[in-house]
C-alpha positions as MATLAB code, in Angstrom:
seq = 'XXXXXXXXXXXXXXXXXXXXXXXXXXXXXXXXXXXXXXXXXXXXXXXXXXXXXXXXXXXXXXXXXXXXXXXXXXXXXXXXXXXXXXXXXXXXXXXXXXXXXXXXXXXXXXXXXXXXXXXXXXXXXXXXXXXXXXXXXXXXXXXXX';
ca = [
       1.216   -9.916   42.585;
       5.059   -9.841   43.549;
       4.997  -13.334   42.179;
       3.866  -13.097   39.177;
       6.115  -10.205   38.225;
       8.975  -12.073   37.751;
       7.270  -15.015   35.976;
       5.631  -12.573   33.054;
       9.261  -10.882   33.180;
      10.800  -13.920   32.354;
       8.260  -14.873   29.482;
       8.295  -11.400   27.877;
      12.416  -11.749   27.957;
      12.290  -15.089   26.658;
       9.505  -14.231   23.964;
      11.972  -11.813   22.800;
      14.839  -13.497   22.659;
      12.903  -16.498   20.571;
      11.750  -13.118   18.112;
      15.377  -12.309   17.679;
      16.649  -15.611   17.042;
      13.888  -16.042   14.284;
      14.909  -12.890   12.565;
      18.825  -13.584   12.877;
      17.711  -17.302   11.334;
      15.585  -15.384    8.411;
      18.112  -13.087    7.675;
      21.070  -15.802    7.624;
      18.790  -18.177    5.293;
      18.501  -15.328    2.813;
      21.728  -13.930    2.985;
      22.795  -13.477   -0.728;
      26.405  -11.923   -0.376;
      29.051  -13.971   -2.423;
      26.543  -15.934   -4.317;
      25.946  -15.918   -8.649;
      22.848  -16.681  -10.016;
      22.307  -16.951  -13.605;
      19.190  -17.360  -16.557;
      20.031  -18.318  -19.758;
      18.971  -16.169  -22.444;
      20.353  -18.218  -25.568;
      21.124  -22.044  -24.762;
      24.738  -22.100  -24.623;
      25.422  -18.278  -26.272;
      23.922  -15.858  -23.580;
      23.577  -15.635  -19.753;
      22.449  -13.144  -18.171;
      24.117  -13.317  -14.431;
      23.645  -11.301  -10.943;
      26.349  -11.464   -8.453;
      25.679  -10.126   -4.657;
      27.927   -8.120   -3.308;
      28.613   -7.111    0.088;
      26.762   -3.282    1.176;
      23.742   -4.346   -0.659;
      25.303   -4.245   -4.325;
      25.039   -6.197   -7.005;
      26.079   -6.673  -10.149;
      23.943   -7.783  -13.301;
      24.954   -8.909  -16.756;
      22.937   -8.352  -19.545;
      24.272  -10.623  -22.193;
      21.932   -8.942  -24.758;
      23.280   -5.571  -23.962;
      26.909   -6.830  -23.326;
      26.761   -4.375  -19.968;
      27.385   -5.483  -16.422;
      25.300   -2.565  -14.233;
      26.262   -2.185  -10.950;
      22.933   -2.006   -8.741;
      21.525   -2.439   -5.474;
      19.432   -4.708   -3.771;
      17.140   -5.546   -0.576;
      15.886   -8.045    0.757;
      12.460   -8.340    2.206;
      11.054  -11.367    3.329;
      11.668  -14.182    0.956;
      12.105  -11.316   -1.902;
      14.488   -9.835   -3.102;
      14.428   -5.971   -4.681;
      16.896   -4.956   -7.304;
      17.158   -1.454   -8.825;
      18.642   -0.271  -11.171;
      20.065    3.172  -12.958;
      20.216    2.071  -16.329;
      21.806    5.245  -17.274;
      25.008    3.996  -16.038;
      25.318    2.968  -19.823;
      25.465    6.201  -21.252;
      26.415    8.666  -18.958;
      29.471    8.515  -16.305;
      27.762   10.076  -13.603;
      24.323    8.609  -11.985;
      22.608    8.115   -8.501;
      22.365    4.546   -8.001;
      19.669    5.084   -5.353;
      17.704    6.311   -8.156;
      16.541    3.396  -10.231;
      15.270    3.763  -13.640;
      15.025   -0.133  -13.583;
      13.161   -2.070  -10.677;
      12.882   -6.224  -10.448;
      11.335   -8.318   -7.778;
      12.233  -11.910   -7.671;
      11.454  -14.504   -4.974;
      13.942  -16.179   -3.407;
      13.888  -19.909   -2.900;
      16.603  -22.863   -2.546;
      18.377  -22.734   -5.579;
      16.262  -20.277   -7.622;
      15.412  -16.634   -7.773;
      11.812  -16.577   -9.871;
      10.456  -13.391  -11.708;
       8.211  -11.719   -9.732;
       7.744   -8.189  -11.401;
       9.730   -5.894  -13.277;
       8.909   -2.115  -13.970;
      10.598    0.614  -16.186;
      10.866    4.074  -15.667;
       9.036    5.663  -18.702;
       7.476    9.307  -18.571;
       7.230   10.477  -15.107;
       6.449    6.914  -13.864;
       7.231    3.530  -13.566;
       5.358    0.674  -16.162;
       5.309   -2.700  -15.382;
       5.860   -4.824  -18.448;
       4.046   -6.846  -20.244;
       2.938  -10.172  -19.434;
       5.270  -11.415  -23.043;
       8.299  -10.337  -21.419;
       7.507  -12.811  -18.435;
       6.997  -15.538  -20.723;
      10.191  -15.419  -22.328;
      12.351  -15.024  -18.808;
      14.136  -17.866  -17.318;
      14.563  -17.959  -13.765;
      18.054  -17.224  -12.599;
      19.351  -20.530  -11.231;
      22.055  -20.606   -8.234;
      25.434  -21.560   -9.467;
      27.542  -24.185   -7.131;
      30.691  -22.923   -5.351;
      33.508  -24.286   -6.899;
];
């Protein structure tokens, strides 16, 4: 019995180590800070653009509103949650931990594709409808220059 107590020490320590190196490796490969991502809305006219900040923030353009929000974002998995307090346009003051927007978008190499996308509307958030998907672009990665 002695002996075997180091031996299933050792492979519980190394099991664990192998964990954390998998989630350090996940976290790196999806690691969004400093990158801009953006979906064209009108070929050559409009853009809409997200830019990940540090602290979980980003920033989104919505050409057809002519507003940059400031939001926040999470990632989970190969996913990636914004929200957003779309108040920000009207008022000075809002909680950006309470979204009134919310987008899910899946994060691959060079793409972030349209997952879901719900609106606060009367005590509740609505996804939209399935012709709002069909006219979205996915947002593609733009190069470091």
């Amino acid at each position: 019995m002695k002996t075997t107590t180091p031996i299933i020490l050792s492979l519980v320590l190394t099991l664990t180590i192998i964990g954390c190196n998998q989630k350090t490796d996940d976290k790196e490969s999806n690691d969004l800070t400093g990158t801009i991502w953006t979906s064209v809305v009108v070929q050559d006219i409009c853009l809409d653009t997200l830019k990940f900040h540090a602290d979980n923030k980003v920033s989104y353009y919505a050409c057809e509103v002519g507003w940059t929000y400031d939001a926040i974002y999470s990632i989970h998995g190969d996913s990636v949650k914004i929200g957003i307090n779309t108040t920000q346009l009207d008022v000075d003051k809002y909680d950006p931990h309470e979204p009134t927007s919310k987008y899910v978008l899946r994060i691959k190499e060079t793409e972030l594709e349209w997952l879901k996308i719900e609106h606060y509307y009367a005590g509740e958030f609505e996804e939209v409808g399935q012709e709002i998907y069909d006219n979205l672009k996915n947002f593609k990665k733009e190069k470091k220059h």
